[in-house]
Short mmCIF file of C-alpha atoms in Angstrom, two decimals:
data_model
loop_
_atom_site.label_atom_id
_atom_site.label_comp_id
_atom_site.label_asym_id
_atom_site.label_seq_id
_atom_site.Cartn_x
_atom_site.Cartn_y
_atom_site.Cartn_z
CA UNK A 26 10.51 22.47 9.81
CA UNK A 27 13.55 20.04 11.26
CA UNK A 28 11.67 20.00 14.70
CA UNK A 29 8.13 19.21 12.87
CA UNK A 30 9.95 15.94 11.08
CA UNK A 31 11.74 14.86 13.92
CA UNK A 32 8.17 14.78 15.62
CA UNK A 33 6.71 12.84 12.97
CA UNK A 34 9.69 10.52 12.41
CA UNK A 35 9.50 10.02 16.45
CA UNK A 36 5.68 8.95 15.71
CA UNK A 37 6.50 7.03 12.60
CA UNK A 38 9.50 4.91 15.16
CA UNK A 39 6.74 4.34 17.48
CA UNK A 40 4.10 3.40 15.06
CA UNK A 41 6.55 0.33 13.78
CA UNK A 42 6.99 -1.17 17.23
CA UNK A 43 3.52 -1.05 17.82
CA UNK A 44 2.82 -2.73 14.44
CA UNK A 45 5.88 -5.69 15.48
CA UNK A 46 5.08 -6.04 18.58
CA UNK A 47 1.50 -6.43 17.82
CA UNK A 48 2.72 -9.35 14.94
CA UNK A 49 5.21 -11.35 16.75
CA UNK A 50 2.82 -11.83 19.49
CA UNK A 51 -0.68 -12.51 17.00
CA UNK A 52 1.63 -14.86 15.07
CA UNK A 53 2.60 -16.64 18.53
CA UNK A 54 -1.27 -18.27 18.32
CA UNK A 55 -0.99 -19.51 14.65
CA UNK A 56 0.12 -22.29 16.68
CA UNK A 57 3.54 -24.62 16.94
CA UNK A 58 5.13 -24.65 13.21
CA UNK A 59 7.28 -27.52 14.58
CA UNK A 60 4.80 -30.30 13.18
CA UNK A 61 5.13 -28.72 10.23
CA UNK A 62 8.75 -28.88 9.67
CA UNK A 63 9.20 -32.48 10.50
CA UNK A 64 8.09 -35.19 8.46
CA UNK A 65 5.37 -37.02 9.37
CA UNK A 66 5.62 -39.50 11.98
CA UNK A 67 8.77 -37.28 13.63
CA UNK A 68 9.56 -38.37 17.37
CA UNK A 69 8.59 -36.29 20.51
CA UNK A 70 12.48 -35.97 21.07
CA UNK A 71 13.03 -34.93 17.16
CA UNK A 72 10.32 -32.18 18.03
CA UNK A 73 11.51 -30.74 21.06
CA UNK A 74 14.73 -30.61 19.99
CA UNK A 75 14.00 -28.67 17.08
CA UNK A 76 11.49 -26.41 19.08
CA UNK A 77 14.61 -26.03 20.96
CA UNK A 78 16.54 -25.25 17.97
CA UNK A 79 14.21 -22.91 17.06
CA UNK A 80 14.19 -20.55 20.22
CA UNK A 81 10.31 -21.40 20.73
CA UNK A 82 10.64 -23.45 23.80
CA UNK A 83 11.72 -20.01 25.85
CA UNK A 84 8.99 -18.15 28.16
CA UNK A 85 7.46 -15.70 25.36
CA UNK A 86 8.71 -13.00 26.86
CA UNK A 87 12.20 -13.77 26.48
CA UNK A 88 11.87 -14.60 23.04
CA UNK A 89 9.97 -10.80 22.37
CA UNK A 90 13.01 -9.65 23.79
CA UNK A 91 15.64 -11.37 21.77
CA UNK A 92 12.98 -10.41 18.91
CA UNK A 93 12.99 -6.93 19.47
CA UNK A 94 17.10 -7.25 19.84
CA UNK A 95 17.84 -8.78 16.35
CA UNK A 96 15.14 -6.58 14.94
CA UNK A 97 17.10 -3.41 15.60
CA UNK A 98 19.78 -4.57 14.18
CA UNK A 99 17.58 -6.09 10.49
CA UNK A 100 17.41 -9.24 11.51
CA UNK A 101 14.50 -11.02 11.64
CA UNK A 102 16.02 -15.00 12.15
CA UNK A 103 16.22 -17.33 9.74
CA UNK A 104 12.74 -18.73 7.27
CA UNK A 105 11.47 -21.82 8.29
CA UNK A 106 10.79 -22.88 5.39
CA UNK A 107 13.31 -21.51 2.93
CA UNK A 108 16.49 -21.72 5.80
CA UNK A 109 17.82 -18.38 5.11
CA UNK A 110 17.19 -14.78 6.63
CA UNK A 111 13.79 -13.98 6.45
CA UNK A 112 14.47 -9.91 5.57
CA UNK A 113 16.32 -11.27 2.54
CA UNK A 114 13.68 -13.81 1.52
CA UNK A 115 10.86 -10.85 2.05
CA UNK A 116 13.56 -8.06 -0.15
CA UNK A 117 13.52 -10.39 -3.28
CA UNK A 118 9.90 -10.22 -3.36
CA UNK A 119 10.05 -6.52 -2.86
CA UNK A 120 10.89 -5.84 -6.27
CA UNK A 121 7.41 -7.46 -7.97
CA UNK A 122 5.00 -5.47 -5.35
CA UNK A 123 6.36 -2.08 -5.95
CA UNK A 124 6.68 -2.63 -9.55
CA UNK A 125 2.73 -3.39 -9.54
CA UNK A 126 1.85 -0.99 -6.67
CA UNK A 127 3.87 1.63 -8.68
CA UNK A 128 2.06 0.72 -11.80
CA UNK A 129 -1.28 0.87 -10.48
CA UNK A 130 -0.44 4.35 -8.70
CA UNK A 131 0.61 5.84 -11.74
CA UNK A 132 -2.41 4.61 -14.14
CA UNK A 133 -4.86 5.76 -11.40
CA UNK A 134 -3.67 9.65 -10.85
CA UNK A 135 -3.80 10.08 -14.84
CA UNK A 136 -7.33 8.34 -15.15
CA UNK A 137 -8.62 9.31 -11.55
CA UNK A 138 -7.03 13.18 -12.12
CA UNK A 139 -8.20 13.24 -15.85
CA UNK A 140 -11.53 12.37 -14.90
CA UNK A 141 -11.86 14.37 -12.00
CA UNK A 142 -11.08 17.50 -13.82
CA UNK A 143 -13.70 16.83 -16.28
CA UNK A 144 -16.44 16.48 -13.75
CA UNK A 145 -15.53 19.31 -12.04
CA UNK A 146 -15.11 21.47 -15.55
CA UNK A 147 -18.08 20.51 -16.36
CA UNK A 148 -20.26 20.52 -13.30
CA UNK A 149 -23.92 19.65 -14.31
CA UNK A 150 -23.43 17.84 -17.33
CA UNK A 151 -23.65 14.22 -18.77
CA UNK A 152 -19.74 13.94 -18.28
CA UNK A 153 -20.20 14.58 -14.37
CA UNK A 154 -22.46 12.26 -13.95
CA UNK A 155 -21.02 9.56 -16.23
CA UNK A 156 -17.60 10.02 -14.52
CA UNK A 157 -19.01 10.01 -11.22
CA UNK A 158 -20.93 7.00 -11.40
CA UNK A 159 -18.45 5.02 -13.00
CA UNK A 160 -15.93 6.46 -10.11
CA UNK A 161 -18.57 5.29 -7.63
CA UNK A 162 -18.76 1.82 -9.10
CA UNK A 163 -15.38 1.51 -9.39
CA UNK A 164 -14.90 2.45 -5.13
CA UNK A 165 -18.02 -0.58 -4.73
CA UNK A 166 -16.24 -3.51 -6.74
CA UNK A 167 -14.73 -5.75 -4.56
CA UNK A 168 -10.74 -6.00 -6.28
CA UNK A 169 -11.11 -9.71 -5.98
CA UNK A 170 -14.14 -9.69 -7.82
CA UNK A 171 -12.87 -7.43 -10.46
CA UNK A 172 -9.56 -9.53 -11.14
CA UNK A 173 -11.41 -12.55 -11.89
CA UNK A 174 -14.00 -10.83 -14.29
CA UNK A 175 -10.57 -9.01 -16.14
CA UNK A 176 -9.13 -12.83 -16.01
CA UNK A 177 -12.31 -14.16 -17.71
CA UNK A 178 -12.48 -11.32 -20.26
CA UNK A 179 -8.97 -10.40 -21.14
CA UNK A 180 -7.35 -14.10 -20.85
CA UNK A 181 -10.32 -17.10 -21.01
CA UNK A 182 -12.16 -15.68 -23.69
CA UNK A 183 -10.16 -12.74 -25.99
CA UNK A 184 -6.95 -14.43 -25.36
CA UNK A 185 -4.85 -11.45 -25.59
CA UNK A 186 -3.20 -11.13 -21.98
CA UNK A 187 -2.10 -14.36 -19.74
CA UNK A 188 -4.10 -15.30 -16.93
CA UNK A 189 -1.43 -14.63 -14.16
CA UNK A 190 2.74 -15.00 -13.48
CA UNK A 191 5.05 -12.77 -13.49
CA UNK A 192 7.85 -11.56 -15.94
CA UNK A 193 6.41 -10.01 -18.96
CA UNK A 194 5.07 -6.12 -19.43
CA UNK A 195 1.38 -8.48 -20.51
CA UNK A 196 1.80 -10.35 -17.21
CA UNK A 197 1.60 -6.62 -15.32
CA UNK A 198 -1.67 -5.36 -16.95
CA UNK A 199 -4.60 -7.29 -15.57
CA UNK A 200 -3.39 -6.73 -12.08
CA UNK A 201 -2.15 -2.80 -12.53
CA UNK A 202 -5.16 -2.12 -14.11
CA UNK A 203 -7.50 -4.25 -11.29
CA UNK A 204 -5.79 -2.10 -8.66
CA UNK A 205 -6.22 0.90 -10.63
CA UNK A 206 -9.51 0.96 -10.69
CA UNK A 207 -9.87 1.30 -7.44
CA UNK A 208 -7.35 3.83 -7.55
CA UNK A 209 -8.74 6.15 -10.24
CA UNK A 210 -11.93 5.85 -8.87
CA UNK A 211 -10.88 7.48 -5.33
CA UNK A 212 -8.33 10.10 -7.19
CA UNK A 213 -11.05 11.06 -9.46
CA UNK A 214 -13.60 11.42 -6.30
CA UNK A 215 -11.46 13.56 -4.87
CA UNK A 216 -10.09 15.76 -6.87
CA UNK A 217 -13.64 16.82 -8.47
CA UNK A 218 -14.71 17.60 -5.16
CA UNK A 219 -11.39 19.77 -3.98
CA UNK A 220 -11.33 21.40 -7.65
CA UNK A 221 -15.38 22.68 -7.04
CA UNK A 222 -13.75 24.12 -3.29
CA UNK A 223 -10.87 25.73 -4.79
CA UNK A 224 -13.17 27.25 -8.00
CA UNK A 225 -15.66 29.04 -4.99
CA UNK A 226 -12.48 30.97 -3.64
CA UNK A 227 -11.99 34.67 -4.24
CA UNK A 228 -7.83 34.17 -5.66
CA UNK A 229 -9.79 32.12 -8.08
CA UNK A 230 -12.38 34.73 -9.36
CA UNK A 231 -9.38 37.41 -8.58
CA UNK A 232 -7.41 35.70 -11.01
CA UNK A 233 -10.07 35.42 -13.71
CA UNK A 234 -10.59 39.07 -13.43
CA UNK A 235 -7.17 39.98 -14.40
CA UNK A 236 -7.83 38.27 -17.26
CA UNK A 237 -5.04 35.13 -17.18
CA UNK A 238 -5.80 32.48 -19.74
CA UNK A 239 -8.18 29.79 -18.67
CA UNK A 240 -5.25 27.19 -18.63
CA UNK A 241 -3.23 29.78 -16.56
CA UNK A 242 -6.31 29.75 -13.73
CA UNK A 243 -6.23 26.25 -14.08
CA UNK A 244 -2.86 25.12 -13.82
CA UNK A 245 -1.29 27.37 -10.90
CA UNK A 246 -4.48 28.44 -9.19
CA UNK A 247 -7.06 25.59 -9.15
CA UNK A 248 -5.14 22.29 -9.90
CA UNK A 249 -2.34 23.20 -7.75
CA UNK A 250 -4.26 23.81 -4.19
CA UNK A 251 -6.63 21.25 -5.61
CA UNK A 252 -3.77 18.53 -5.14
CA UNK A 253 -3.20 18.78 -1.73
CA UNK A 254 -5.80 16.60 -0.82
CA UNK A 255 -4.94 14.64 -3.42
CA UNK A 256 -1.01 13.92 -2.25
CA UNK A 257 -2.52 13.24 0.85
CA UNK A 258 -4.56 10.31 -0.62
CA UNK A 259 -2.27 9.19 -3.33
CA UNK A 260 0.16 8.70 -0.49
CA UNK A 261 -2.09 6.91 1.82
CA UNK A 262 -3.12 4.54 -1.30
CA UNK A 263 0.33 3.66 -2.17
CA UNK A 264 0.80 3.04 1.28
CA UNK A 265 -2.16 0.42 0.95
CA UNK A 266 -1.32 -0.94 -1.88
CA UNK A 267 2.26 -1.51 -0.61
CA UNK A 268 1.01 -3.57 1.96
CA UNK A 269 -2.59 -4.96 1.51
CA UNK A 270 -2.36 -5.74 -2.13
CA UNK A 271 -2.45 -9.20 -0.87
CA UNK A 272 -5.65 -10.40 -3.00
CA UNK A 273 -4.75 -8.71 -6.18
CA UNK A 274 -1.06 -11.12 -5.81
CA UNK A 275 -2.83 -13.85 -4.50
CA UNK A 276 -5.51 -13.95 -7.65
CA UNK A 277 -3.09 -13.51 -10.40
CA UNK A 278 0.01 -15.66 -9.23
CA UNK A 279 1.90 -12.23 -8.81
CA UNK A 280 4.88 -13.05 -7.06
CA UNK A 281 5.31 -9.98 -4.37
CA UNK A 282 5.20 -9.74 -0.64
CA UNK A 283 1.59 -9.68 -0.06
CA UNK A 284 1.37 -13.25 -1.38
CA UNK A 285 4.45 -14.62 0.40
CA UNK A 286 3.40 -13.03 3.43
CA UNK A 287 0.00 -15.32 2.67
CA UNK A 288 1.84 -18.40 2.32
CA UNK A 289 4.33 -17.51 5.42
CA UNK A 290 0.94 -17.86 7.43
CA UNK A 291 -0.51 -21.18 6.02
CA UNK A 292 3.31 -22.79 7.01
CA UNK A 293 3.49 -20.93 10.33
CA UNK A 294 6.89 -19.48 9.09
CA UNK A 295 7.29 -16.46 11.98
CA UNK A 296 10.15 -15.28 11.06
CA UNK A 297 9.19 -14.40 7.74
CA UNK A 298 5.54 -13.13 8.40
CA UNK A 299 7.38 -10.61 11.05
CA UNK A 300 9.97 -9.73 8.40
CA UNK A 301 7.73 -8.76 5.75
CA UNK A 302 4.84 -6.76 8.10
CA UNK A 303 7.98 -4.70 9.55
CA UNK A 304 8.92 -3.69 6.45
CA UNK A 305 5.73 -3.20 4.98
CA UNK A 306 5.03 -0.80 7.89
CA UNK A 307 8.35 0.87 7.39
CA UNK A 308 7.54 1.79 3.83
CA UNK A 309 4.11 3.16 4.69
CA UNK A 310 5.34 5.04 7.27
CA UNK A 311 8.25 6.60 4.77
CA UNK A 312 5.68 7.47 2.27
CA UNK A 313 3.81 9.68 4.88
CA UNK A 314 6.12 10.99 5.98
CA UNK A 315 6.95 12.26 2.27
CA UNK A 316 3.49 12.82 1.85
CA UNK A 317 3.44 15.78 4.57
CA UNK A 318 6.60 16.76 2.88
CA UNK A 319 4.76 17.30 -0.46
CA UNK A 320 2.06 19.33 1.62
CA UNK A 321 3.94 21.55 3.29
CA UNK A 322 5.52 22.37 0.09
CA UNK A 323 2.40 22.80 -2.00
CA UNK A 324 0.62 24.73 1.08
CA UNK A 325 3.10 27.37 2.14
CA UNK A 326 0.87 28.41 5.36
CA UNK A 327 1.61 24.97 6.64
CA UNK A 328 5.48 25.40 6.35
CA UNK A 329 5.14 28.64 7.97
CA UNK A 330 2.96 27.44 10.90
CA UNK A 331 6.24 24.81 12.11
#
């Protein structure tokens, strides 16, 4: 089991310099940020010497290098635009995206699992195909889409949550629940279609045979090898949402890292963008690596098979 992590952790290293490496140089043709941190009408002199200042008058490849250098070490320079580091600028955001991503991750398994069980409980019926449709329109609704319509509904014309910010538990619903959706909707998917696997196999029927209590079969014979799919995705969504819940923060004013990444691009602020993408990729690659944790702990074959 220690060699199959180390593996995977060895991946996960390599996967994060790909993903840096990749950003510093795609943020290189955003273009000079210098014109952008002088006031207008700045000298030629004024801008070289704070291109100079900067490190972006070296050859590129020396500044990857001293990149790559300060990056092992957490440092990602100094913000542009707010003139201090850029990992700490891109941590006190951290706080608000997790807290929604979190949210969101939690309403979705107990809507997404709730409803999956039903459909697959009750295979052929009304509540399949009501839950199924619903969980297909809910996959098909663009998120931006979906936050505006909550926005309209919930805070132009009811009144009863705010339109956007951050601080407040009523500030968190509108985008927990827009992400959710999406969420549910992919659980709930899912997990109807592992539980109807799971039902077909013969430990299953063995176990009704014996005569165990419906809730029995359920709970340690069908739900459990039903999740393992399920961990898989939950982890690959949280993941996402981690990292790409940039709309969602964008649309309701939600102060996390997916928005400041957004506005580290419209001031050309490298340091920053590089910061928060690193980190971003760090988490995701954390949570799978915990995610094949949770599967080789809820599948024992796999654990044997390292």
């Amino acid at each position: 089991m220690t060699r199959y992590f180390a593996g995977k952790l060895g991946e996960a290293l390599i996967a994060i310099w790909g993903v840096v490496t990749i950003v510093f140089f795609v943020t290189r043709f955003l273009g000079d940020p210098v014109a952008l941190l002088l006031p207008v009408g700045a000298s030629p002199e004024q801008m070289q010497a704070l291109s100079a200042e900067l490190g972006l008058d070296q050859p590129i490849w020396r500044q990857y290098i001293s990149f790559l250098a300060q990056a092992l070490t957490g440092d990602f320079g100094q913000s542009f635009q707010f003139g201090r580091p850029a990992i700490g600028v891109v941590l006190e955001r951290m706080p608000a995206t997790i807290q929604l991503a979190l949210t969101a991750i939690v309403l979705g398994v107990l809507i997404g699992g709730t409803a999956g069980a039903i459909a697959a409980m009750r295979r052929g019926s009304v509540a399949e195909f009501v839950v199924m449709t619903l969980a297909l329109l809910g996959q098909a609704t663009p998120v931006f889409w979906l936050g505006i319509m909550l926005i309209l509904l919930f805070a132009v014309d009811l009144g009863w949550l705010p339109t956007g910010g951050y601080g407040s538990p009523a500030n968190l619903v509108l985008p927990a629940l827009t992400l959710a959706v999406f969420v549910s909707a992919s659980i709930a998917r899912l997990f109807r279609s592992s539980m109807l696997d799971v039902l077909k196999e013969d430990y299953v029927r063995t176990a009704r045979a014996k005569g165990l209590m419906p809730a029995t079969v359920f709970t340690w014979h069908v739900a459990r090898n039903a999740l393992i799919p399920v961990v898989t995705m939950i982890g690959i969504l949280t993941g996402e949402l981690l990292g790409g819940s940039v709309v969602t923060e964008t649309v309701f004013a939600w102060p996390g890292v997916g928005r400041l990444i957004v506005q580290a691009i419209e001031t050309k602020d490298f340091p920053v963008i590089q910061a928060g993408v690193a980190l971003i990729a760090a988490i995701y690659v954390a949570t799978n690596l915990i995610v094949d944790l949770l599967y080789a702990l809820l599948d024992p074959r796999i654990k044997g098979s390292t």
